[in-house]
Amino acid sequence: MTLAEPRLHTTPDPEGPESGSRTATGTDGGAAESAGSGTGSETGSGTATAAAADREQARRPGDAGEDAGTPDRNTGQPATRPARWPTWRRDLAVYAAFLVAGLWVTSQIWLDPAGRVASLYSSDPAQVQYFLAHSVRVVLHGEFPFFTDRLNYPDGVNLMANTAILGLGIPMVPVTLLFGPAVSFVVLVTIGLAGTASAWYYVISRHLVSAPVAAIVGGWFCGFSPALLSHANWHPNIISQFLLPFIVWRVLVLTRSTRPVRDGVILALLVTYQAFINEEILLFTAMACGVFLLAVLAQEPARWKAAWRPLGAGLAVCAVLAGTLLAYPLIVQFAGRQAYHGLSDAVRDYGNDLAAFFVPGSTTLGGNQRANLDLAPNYSEENAFFGWSLALLTVAIVVWLRREVVIRALAVTGLLFAILSLGERISWWNRGAFWGPWDILVKAPLLDAVVPTRFGLITTVVIGLILALATDRAWKLEIAERRALRAVVVAALAIALVPILPLPLREVSRPPVPHFITSGQWRPYVGPDQTLVPVPIPAMGHTNGMRWAAATNLDFKIPGGYFLAPRNGNTGDPGRFGGRPSGLSAVLDRVATSGQPATLTDRQRRRALDELRHWRAAILVLPVRQDNVEALRSTVDQLAGPARRTGDVWLWDVRALTNRTPG
């Protein structure tokens, strides 16, 4: 067995380094086959014959791994098993089912994309919608894709350091233009879930298992796991993992490639595109591939002799090409204006509780949002939550198939990333605080910018692959009571997976974008180098102003916002959420939260006016339907004079105070 093949079977420990090895004849151009199937002891030509039969059956209509239509070896007559769907029809049916599941999960958002949002942490959807609008400006106006001063004016925002999802936003430009960024957001969430499940199903069915039901189980879990469901309401860039199975497979292909240059180029293009979707997930994937390959080689060191040349050559080609394509964006990200190094201390402490691996996720059939409160950093970061039944089933599978090299390598990979996801301190049901190994790695280059709880996403994929392999092995066992065995398999999967079946995402209503904004009534007031200042000032927890800007395709600039930037605005400092500390923003935040108007001192008024001048403010805008609107209006009146009601907003024209006129 080698590290990669067109259909990656696994094998018990071989008796010698040559046991079970053979040359591939599949579509990967020389990538070699791994050892034969399951728990048998086939080697040499017998194993090759079995693999060839698997490939032949996969090309025939029907259930790959079944013998429908295969001539009987003794009589030569065709088997009488009824004909089944061709592979392409089965694939379409599976993809359609995954899409329906994605629509079910997002159904509450689809009811009113612009007027509904996650019940908690509404800042992230607003940020994503802002970045989708930025992609429109990149395509239509040729704006610089990696930095913008239309947010956090005049300091701006380093978009490469903020996951601006250009890889998703640019393809969605037609949808954003026709229907708005809110619709694009829900489309991305739906496609992200269904597309990830479909991609894993495709790769698993072609390269890992031969039983279609096994590929469906693996693809379903990888696409609709509790971890991805928890991110779905907030982070379409994290759930859009449809490139990852192809990246993983192309890495494995490199280990026995006869065309490493071509295969390295393919891998580089996949890596480059994924970098513009989410770099953090790409880093995790690279780490997981490395751990998996090392785990395989540790068990069978003889493989290294055949694998290192094509793998090294292919990875070198990938590094050169991807490095060239990504060089300038990465320079902007790490050394450009408003670059930061490392995350804030609050995010660095994000880790899973040990108990998080044994309870269902909040957005699943068996989940309990209240019970999960202290087991994850927040509801958008439930990066485990498999439930007791699935956790026990996974352990049982590893014990059952422990003689298979790939199963052991997957188990090591999943366990390592589960440990890393615990963060710097390990706890059980929020009790105890023991040292975690992440404490050693947290300050390492690149790793200082990741959220440790998300390492659990790799454990999720590992469990999906283990489920697929186990289902495939059980489905193909040759025993007298095959139907009974399959019934047991289905029952075991149901017990494990039904408690974590997805529910529709929880949504609440949110304020509409004011007509004053959507109708363009703001345009006579705001020049190209001036800002429209929403009240409260845009920041974490106050992101409606970012939605206003997104609704106009960023035609006006705003101060503040929700993003990551260097502390105190100094490039190279550790990251924090938001721009420079603002006195006016802090005052209005307190008023918006408490509902009590503030009494501004002369010093506070002078500082606030200085900030308005720094922002080149033209108007301040407060929706009449804003929570605690009277307290906010009373506070701003002390700074800019009495407000004037214009339609559905209170308006303060401060151009005379800031000495700016429309240009």
XYZ file of C-alpha atoms in Angstrom:
663
model
C 0.000 0.000 0.000
C 1.192 3.510 -0.820
C 0.099 6.857 0.468
C -2.221 7.698 -2.415
C -4.267 6.021 -5.093
C -7.345 6.565 -7.255
C -9.351 4.617 -4.628
C -7.710 4.794 -1.239
C -8.294 1.462 0.481
C -6.735 0.656 3.829
C -5.055 -2.459 5.022
C -3.891 -4.342 8.102
C -0.213 -4.201 8.944
C 1.677 -5.788 6.018
C 4.183 -8.548 6.542
C 6.797 -6.722 4.539
C 7.378 -3.437 2.748
C 6.377 -4.878 -0.607
C 3.185 -6.477 0.620
C 0.158 -5.330 -1.344
C 1.924 -2.708 -3.482
C 1.029 -2.193 -7.108
C 0.853 0.477 -9.785
C -2.197 2.573 -10.320
C -4.111 2.484 -13.554
C -6.700 5.069 -12.586
C -7.240 8.616 -13.703
C -4.630 10.239 -11.471
C -1.864 9.625 -13.922
C 0.390 7.221 -12.100
C -0.647 7.717 -8.518
C -0.242 4.330 -6.954
C -2.915 2.237 -5.273
C -2.779 1.541 -1.580
C -3.213 -1.877 -0.111
C -6.319 -3.981 -0.505
C -9.546 -3.757 1.332
C -10.804 -4.196 4.810
C -9.614 -6.760 7.243
C -8.459 -9.357 4.767
C -4.887 -10.425 4.072
C -4.824 -10.083 0.278
C -1.480 -9.170 -1.223
C 0.162 -8.997 -4.615
C -1.859 -9.745 -7.721
C -4.893 -10.870 -5.779
C -5.259 -7.420 -4.223
C -4.716 -5.698 -7.545
C -7.427 -7.850 -9.102
C -9.840 -6.916 -6.326
C -9.122 -3.215 -6.768
C -9.611 -3.479 -10.516
C -12.949 -5.158 -9.909
C -13.944 -2.306 -7.591
C -13.158 0.247 -10.279
C -15.027 -1.726 -12.912
C -18.097 -1.967 -10.696
C -17.899 1.748 -9.951
C -18.154 2.434 -13.705
C -21.235 0.223 -14.134
C -24.751 1.388 -13.320
C -25.868 0.625 -9.848
C -24.399 0.386 -6.432
C -20.613 0.310 -6.582
C -19.429 -2.542 -4.444
C -22.473 -4.688 -5.385
C -22.418 -7.410 -8.013
C -25.441 -6.276 -10.026
C -25.066 -7.368 -13.628
C -21.754 -9.179 -13.038
C -21.581 -12.561 -14.838
C -21.479 -15.559 -12.561
C -17.983 -17.073 -12.658
C -19.320 -20.623 -12.800
C -22.269 -20.332 -15.223
C -21.336 -17.217 -17.148
C -24.940 -15.979 -16.821
C -25.677 -12.419 -15.705
C -26.678 -11.954 -12.100
C -30.378 -11.358 -11.486
C -29.972 -8.418 -9.110
C -32.252 -5.602 -10.346
C -30.657 -2.710 -12.211
C -29.864 0.442 -10.252
C -29.444 4.077 -11.129
C -26.350 5.092 -13.091
C -23.694 6.814 -11.017
C -24.386 10.268 -12.434
C -28.077 10.058 -11.529
C -27.248 8.929 -8.027
C -24.791 11.802 -7.692
C -27.388 14.343 -8.823
C -29.886 12.932 -6.355
C -27.354 13.213 -3.535
C -26.417 16.772 -4.484
C -30.094 17.729 -4.643
C -30.714 16.198 -1.222
C -27.809 18.164 0.250
C -29.163 21.364 -1.331
C -32.607 20.717 0.164
C -30.943 20.200 3.543
C -29.094 23.495 3.123
C -32.363 25.262 2.322
C -33.958 23.671 5.385
C -31.176 24.942 7.644
C -31.399 28.488 6.231
C -35.172 28.541 5.805
C -35.746 31.166 8.508
C -33.332 33.579 6.825
C -34.853 32.994 3.393
C -38.183 34.290 4.712
C -36.680 37.803 4.791
C -32.944 37.963 4.059
C -32.659 41.697 4.690
C -34.834 41.707 7.790
C -33.671 38.622 9.698
C -30.399 37.874 11.416
C -28.908 35.495 13.958
C -30.454 35.903 17.386
C -27.001 36.559 18.868
C -23.830 38.227 17.582
C -25.366 40.116 14.652
C -22.066 41.870 13.935
C -20.572 39.076 11.836
C -23.366 38.925 9.222
C -23.155 42.705 8.813
C -19.399 42.477 8.316
C -19.792 39.749 5.683
C -22.404 41.808 3.841
C -20.040 44.777 3.877
C -17.272 42.654 2.362
C -19.682 41.360 -0.305
C -20.410 44.960 -1.280
C -16.664 45.615 -1.395
C -16.330 42.837 -3.991
C -18.848 44.712 -6.143
C -16.667 47.818 -6.038
C -13.607 45.744 -6.896
C -15.298 44.395 -10.020
C -17.240 47.470 -11.160
C -14.942 50.303 -10.066
C -11.551 48.596 -10.045
C -10.974 49.419 -6.387
C -7.965 47.962 -4.611
C -9.131 44.565 -3.316
C -6.861 44.224 -0.274
C -7.396 47.528 1.542
C -10.186 50.057 1.886
C -10.600 53.438 3.525
C -14.372 53.394 3.095
C -14.565 51.691 6.489
C -12.810 53.115 9.561
C -12.168 56.322 7.641
C -9.568 57.780 7.401
C -7.315 55.032 8.811
C -8.909 52.300 6.725
C -8.968 48.511 7.079
C -6.494 45.879 5.913
C -8.905 43.501 4.183
C -6.348 40.725 3.665
C -6.019 40.590 7.450
C -9.813 40.489 7.840
C -10.955 37.588 5.646
C -12.630 39.758 3.030
C -13.860 36.550 1.272
C -12.926 37.774 -2.198
C -13.021 34.153 -3.352
C -16.722 34.079 -2.506
C -17.678 37.707 -2.968
C -16.442 38.184 -6.527
C -18.376 35.192 -7.964
C -21.433 36.509 -6.096
C -21.236 40.007 -7.624
C -24.188 39.435 -10.017
C -26.381 38.254 -7.131
C -25.261 41.143 -4.917
C -26.021 43.673 -7.653
C -29.442 42.224 -8.470
C -30.718 41.324 -5.006
C -28.410 42.962 -2.478
C -25.731 41.694 -0.080
C -28.282 40.228 2.358
C -29.488 37.773 -0.292
C -25.906 36.995 -1.278
C -25.189 36.174 2.357
C -27.938 33.567 2.652
C -27.041 32.115 -0.760
C -23.456 31.664 0.427
C -24.565 29.975 3.647
C -26.847 27.594 1.745
C -24.234 26.762 -0.881
C -21.489 26.565 1.725
C -23.227 23.777 3.633
C -24.540 21.879 0.606
C -21.376 22.419 -1.430
C -19.090 21.184 1.347
C -21.190 18.041 1.816
C -21.296 17.456 -1.947
C -17.550 17.919 -2.392
C -16.712 15.480 0.383
C -19.251 12.996 -0.997
C -17.643 13.226 -4.435
C -14.085 12.706 -3.227
C -15.028 9.974 -0.753
C -17.095 8.078 -3.330
C -14.349 8.230 -5.971
C -11.250 7.699 -3.859
C -12.016 6.251 -0.451
C -14.973 3.859 -0.484
C -17.014 1.890 -2.986
C -20.380 1.707 -1.178
C -22.428 4.822 -2.082
C -24.151 4.835 1.300
C -20.748 5.188 2.966
C -19.886 8.222 0.847
C -23.271 9.777 1.615
C -22.748 9.314 5.356
C -19.259 10.823 5.208
C -20.294 13.731 2.985
C -23.366 14.480 5.094
C -21.427 14.640 8.325
C -18.609 16.760 6.877
C -21.134 19.257 5.470
C -23.807 19.352 8.165
C -21.864 18.624 11.338
C -22.744 20.544 14.509
C -19.546 22.561 14.089
C -20.469 23.841 10.639
C -24.048 24.485 11.721
C -22.779 26.675 14.561
C -20.779 28.786 12.100
C -23.514 28.941 9.468
C -25.328 31.929 10.947
C -22.175 34.016 11.074
C -19.219 32.714 9.047
C -19.934 31.597 5.453
C -16.187 31.709 4.806
C -15.612 28.980 7.412
C -18.410 26.669 6.274
C -17.408 27.013 2.603
C -14.998 24.085 2.692
C -15.792 22.652 -0.728
C -12.175 22.984 -1.908
C -10.682 21.167 1.085
C -11.435 17.576 0.006
C -9.781 18.257 -3.348
C -6.751 19.850 -1.665
C -6.383 16.838 0.626
C -6.723 14.420 -2.252
C -4.194 16.228 -4.456
C -1.674 16.148 -1.594
C -2.117 12.382 -1.340
C -1.835 12.009 -5.106
C 1.560 13.705 -4.968
C 2.988 10.859 -2.905
C 2.943 8.543 -5.948
C 2.608 10.980 -8.811
C 4.468 10.394 -12.073
C 3.711 13.990 -13.099
C 4.587 16.012 -9.996
C 4.873 19.304 -11.879
C 1.346 19.071 -13.233
C -0.037 17.850 -9.925
C 1.863 20.559 -8.051
C 0.334 23.220 -10.309
C -3.161 21.848 -9.673
C -2.560 21.894 -5.929
C -1.164 25.450 -6.086
C -4.265 26.752 -7.851
C -6.522 25.120 -5.265
C -4.424 26.535 -2.418
C -4.443 30.019 -3.935
C -8.195 30.097 -4.327
C -8.773 28.760 -0.807
C -6.537 31.541 0.545
C -9.122 34.043 -0.718
C -11.918 32.151 1.036
C -10.331 31.504 4.423
C -6.631 31.278 5.225
C -7.162 29.838 8.696
C -8.953 26.752 7.349
C -6.219 26.389 4.726
C -3.555 26.419 7.450
C -5.460 23.792 9.454
C -5.764 21.621 6.347
C -2.040 21.827 5.636
C -1.257 20.910 9.234
C -3.706 17.999 9.146
C -2.234 16.625 5.916
C 1.228 16.764 7.454
C 0.137 15.020 10.644
C -1.713 12.312 8.704
C 1.222 11.569 6.392
C 3.641 11.453 9.313
C 1.290 9.087 11.147
C 1.239 6.768 8.125
C 5.023 6.884 7.709
C 5.569 6.251 11.405
C 3.691 2.980 10.999
C 5.284 2.008 7.693
C 8.595 3.854 7.199
C 9.338 1.937 4.006
C 6.775 4.052 2.186
C 9.031 7.113 2.437
C 11.474 5.702 -0.098
C 8.867 5.724 -2.865
C 6.966 8.801 -1.751
C 9.511 11.493 -0.953
C 10.642 12.353 -4.495
C 7.238 13.020 -6.123
C 5.878 14.537 -2.922
C 8.850 16.858 -2.526
C 8.827 17.881 -6.185
C 5.093 18.493 -6.239
C 5.106 20.500 -3.015
C 8.042 22.565 -4.285
C 6.133 23.414 -7.466
C 3.067 24.228 -5.381
C 5.065 26.446 -3.027
C 6.700 28.381 -5.874
C 3.519 28.940 -7.869
C 1.194 29.605 -4.936
C 3.879 31.738 -3.295
C 4.175 33.812 -6.457
C 0.430 34.257 -6.829
C -0.055 35.121 -3.157
C 3.150 37.080 -2.550
C 1.725 40.579 -2.929
C -1.541 39.909 -1.035
C 0.462 38.380 1.823
C 2.847 41.342 1.915
C -0.171 43.617 2.272
C -1.587 41.360 4.972
C 1.508 41.101 7.139
C 3.436 44.278 6.366
C 0.948 46.651 4.800
C -1.019 49.509 6.269
C -3.132 48.540 9.302
C -1.487 45.104 9.523
C -1.544 43.471 12.950
C 0.410 40.602 14.469
C -1.527 38.174 16.641
C -5.067 38.237 17.930
C -6.411 39.881 21.044
C -6.010 38.037 24.327
C -9.755 37.368 24.512
C -9.775 35.392 21.251
C -6.515 33.607 22.021
C -8.234 32.068 25.048
C -11.053 30.606 22.946
C -11.002 26.852 23.573
C -13.393 23.909 23.759
C -14.440 22.443 27.068
C -13.786 18.691 27.234
C -17.499 18.119 27.701
C -18.126 19.832 24.352
C -17.155 16.613 22.579
C -19.971 14.656 24.251
C -23.089 16.834 23.962
C -25.099 17.750 20.826
C -24.722 21.179 19.263
C -27.171 23.971 20.008
C -28.553 24.006 16.439
C -29.277 20.265 16.354
C -32.263 18.093 17.198
C -30.843 17.026 20.549
C -29.118 20.302 21.386
C -29.725 22.489 24.406
C -28.512 26.036 23.926
C -28.684 26.861 27.615
C -26.725 23.739 28.639
C -24.029 24.493 26.058
C -23.486 28.046 27.287
C -20.199 27.426 29.110
C -18.804 24.665 26.875
C -17.686 26.878 23.975
C -16.518 30.485 23.671
C -19.922 31.406 22.216
C -22.691 29.885 20.114
C -20.898 30.718 16.867
C -17.856 28.665 17.924
C -19.286 25.252 18.851
C -16.461 23.430 17.107
C -17.145 19.920 18.456
C -20.494 18.912 20.058
C -20.722 15.402 18.595
C -22.906 13.893 21.320
C -22.198 10.839 23.479
C -23.509 8.307 20.969
C -21.319 9.518 18.089
C -18.274 9.869 20.339
C -18.675 6.276 21.574
C -19.367 4.986 18.060
C -16.193 6.643 16.770
C -14.113 5.034 19.500
C -15.724 1.649 18.766
C -14.938 1.984 15.061
C -11.297 2.806 15.751
C -11.038 -0.255 18.002
C -12.762 -2.470 15.412
C -10.610 -1.304 12.489
C -7.463 -0.701 14.519
C -5.364 -2.926 12.246
C -5.892 -0.574 9.294
C -3.078 1.910 8.816
C -5.319 4.718 7.554
C -7.746 4.337 10.452
C -4.907 4.623 12.954
C -3.481 7.636 11.125
C -6.884 9.316 11.063
C -7.380 8.591 14.758
C -4.040 10.190 15.621
C -4.841 13.239 13.486
C -8.308 13.714 14.947
C -7.123 13.260 18.522
C -4.243 15.719 18.142
C -6.462 18.457 16.748
C -9.097 17.771 19.412
C -6.433 18.351 22.076
C -5.269 21.571 20.408
C -8.880 22.793 20.260
C -9.028 22.755 24.066
C -6.914 25.917 24.111
C -4.473 27.076 26.753
C -6.526 25.775 29.671
C -8.400 22.472 29.819
C -11.687 22.247 31.733
C -14.575 19.805 32.215
C -18.062 21.319 32.347
C -16.405 24.655 32.970
C -14.718 23.308 36.110
C -10.990 23.066 36.639
C -8.354 24.819 34.570
C -5.469 22.542 33.674
C -2.564 23.385 31.421
C -3.147 22.725 27.715
C -0.464 22.163 25.049
C -1.786 25.097 23.014
C -0.089 27.301 25.604
C 3.253 26.353 24.008
C 2.186 27.010 20.405
C 0.063 30.117 20.821
C 2.929 32.541 20.169
C 4.375 30.690 17.175
C 4.344 32.525 13.817
C 0.993 32.150 12.002
C -0.453 30.184 14.915
C -0.696 33.401 16.935
C -3.432 34.505 14.514
C -5.713 31.442 14.731
C -8.645 30.715 17.025
C -7.706 27.467 18.828
C -11.241 26.152 19.285
C -11.503 25.879 15.484
C -8.964 23.066 15.435
C -12.042 20.998 16.267
C -13.142 21.462 12.649
C -10.374 19.061 11.608
C -11.545 16.514 14.168
C -15.000 16.844 12.611
C -13.689 15.940 9.149
C -11.708 13.028 10.581
C -14.849 11.609 12.197
C -16.702 11.971 8.894
C -14.000 9.965 7.090
C -13.943 7.310 9.824
C -17.730 6.952 9.568
C -17.462 6.553 5.797
C -14.734 3.898 6.042
C -16.546 1.945 8.746
C -19.838 2.006 6.835
C -18.051 0.824 3.715
C -16.320 -2.021 5.543
C -19.532 -3.199 7.195
C -21.565 -2.835 3.984
C -19.209 -5.161 2.101
C -18.802 -7.889 4.715
C -19.590 -11.296 3.215
C -21.777 -13.005 5.791
C -24.949 -15.058 5.581
C -27.117 -12.462 7.332
C -26.049 -9.465 5.260
C -29.430 -7.743 5.504
C -29.440 -8.085 9.262
C -25.924 -6.669 9.437
C -26.880 -3.699 7.302
C -29.895 -3.089 9.494
C -27.573 -2.993 12.498
C -25.281 -0.547 10.689
C -28.196 1.728 9.834
C -29.445 1.551 13.425
C -26.005 2.433 14.821
C -25.694 5.395 12.461
C -29.194 6.553 13.369
C -28.460 6.403 17.099
C -25.290 8.431 16.536
C -26.516 10.936 13.958
C -30.200 11.571 14.669
C -29.470 13.575 17.877
C -27.286 15.937 15.827
C -29.592 16.350 12.829
C -29.731 20.028 11.852
C -32.560 22.352 12.763
C -33.317 25.657 11.017
C -31.010 28.393 12.213
C -32.529 30.647 14.874
C -33.220 34.144 13.577
C -34.731 37.377 14.877
C -35.906 40.538 13.150
C -33.493 43.415 12.693
C -34.104 47.071 11.812
C -34.464 47.815 8.109
C -32.001 50.053 6.336
C -33.524 53.547 6.567
C -35.304 54.884 3.500
C -33.129 57.975 3.883
C -30.203 55.741 2.912
C -31.765 53.508 0.257
C -33.455 56.416 -1.533
C -30.216 58.374 -1.808
C -31.441 61.377 0.215
C -28.037 61.458 1.916
C -26.179 62.227 -1.326
C -26.553 66.058 -1.343
C -24.894 66.199 2.079
C -21.899 63.849 1.750
C -18.968 64.541 -0.550
C -16.487 61.939 -1.807
C -13.954 62.745 0.932
C -16.481 63.047 3.724
C -18.212 60.527 5.949
C -21.745 59.720 6.936
C -21.662 58.993 10.678
C -24.290 56.521 11.911
C -25.455 56.858 15.507
C -24.305 54.879 17.446
C -20.841 54.901 15.841
C -20.201 51.589 14.009
C -18.354 49.110 16.216
C -18.754 45.558 17.521
C -22.375 45.342 18.597
C -23.359 48.391 16.540
C -23.028 47.314 12.920
C -26.232 48.633 11.374
C -24.228 51.451 9.820
C -22.133 48.882 7.970
C -25.348 47.393 6.551
C -26.416 50.864 5.431
C -23.159 51.304 3.535
C -23.422 47.802 2.038
C -26.944 48.570 0.806
C -25.489 51.422 -1.296
C -22.526 49.337 -2.515
C -20.306 51.428 -0.236
C -21.067 54.721 -1.955
C -20.335 56.586 1.293
C -17.565 56.259 3.845
C -18.107 55.643 7.551
C -15.861 55.910 10.611
C -15.311 52.998 12.954
C -16.733 49.570 12.209
C -16.358 45.919 13.137
C -13.039 44.497 11.936
C -9.585 43.556 13.186
C -6.924 46.242 13.329
C -3.692 46.910 15.224
C -4.129 48.119 18.759
C -4.193 51.941 18.910
C -3.998 52.040 15.110
C -0.243 51.372 14.996
C 0.680 48.954 12.224
C 2.330 45.807 13.585
C 0.713 45.907 17.030
C -1.376 42.967 18.288
C -4.867 42.900 16.848
C -8.060 44.186 18.415
C -11.655 44.580 17.264
C -12.299 48.052 15.900
C -10.160 51.069 15.124
C -8.614 53.700 17.351
C -10.392 54.207 20.685
C -12.985 56.960 20.305
C -14.425 59.030 23.125
C -17.642 59.842 21.235
C -18.110 56.196 20.264
C -17.691 55.106 23.890
C -20.218 57.677 25.135
C -22.854 56.748 22.540
C -22.286 53.056 23.201
C -23.070 53.566 26.896
C -26.167 55.565 26.053
C -27.391 52.988 23.532
C -26.897 50.209 26.076
C -28.313 51.907 29.171
C -31.003 54.091 27.644
C -29.854 56.984 29.810
C -28.731 60.213 28.086
C -25.224 61.435 28.873
C -24.359 64.940 29.977
C -21.300 65.993 27.996
C -18.602 68.059 29.663
C -16.795 70.805 27.772
C -13.795 68.515 27.464
C -15.918 65.702 26.017
C -17.520 68.093 23.513
C -14.126 69.373 22.361
C -12.790 65.847 21.965
C -15.927 64.742 20.096
C -15.659 67.707 17.702
C -12.012 66.859 17.096
C -13.031 63.311 16.233
C -15.731 64.513 13.837
C -13.161 66.710 12.102
C -10.730 63.789 11.941
C -13.455 61.701 10.339
C -14.394 64.585 8.002
C -17.977 64.089 9.076
C -20.714 65.640 6.945
C -23.838 64.371 8.703
C -24.796 62.257 11.706
C -27.772 59.944 11.152
C -29.982 58.321 13.816
C -32.930 56.118 12.750
C -36.159 57.085 14.457
C -36.759 53.365 15.184
C -33.388 52.906 16.887
C -33.527 51.455 20.408
C -33.184 54.192 23.044
C -33.513 56.783 20.304
C -34.520 59.665 22.602
C -31.518 59.195 24.883
C -29.188 59.109 21.888
C -30.805 62.148 20.263
C -30.562 64.142 23.484
C -26.871 63.288 23.809
C -25.949 64.198 20.221
C -27.989 67.429 20.477
C -25.494 68.634 23.106
C -22.721 68.226 20.567
C -24.214 69.265 17.228
C -27.338 71.223 18.086
C -30.975 70.193 17.658
C -31.612 67.366 15.217
C -33.844 67.728 12.187
C -36.169 64.900 11.294
C -35.901 63.846 7.674
C -38.216 60.989 6.852
C -37.283 57.994 9.004
C -34.098 59.448 10.514
C -32.899 62.246 12.776
C -30.257 64.274 10.972
C -27.442 66.549 12.154
C -25.645 68.500 9.427
C -22.208 69.140 10.936
C -20.377 70.407 7.869
C -20.120 73.881 9.396
C -18.627 72.416 12.580
C -16.101 70.265 10.762
C -15.332 72.970 8.160
C -16.055 70.657 5.248
C -18.321 71.108 2.266
C -19.368 68.609 -0.366
C -16.708 68.296 -3.024
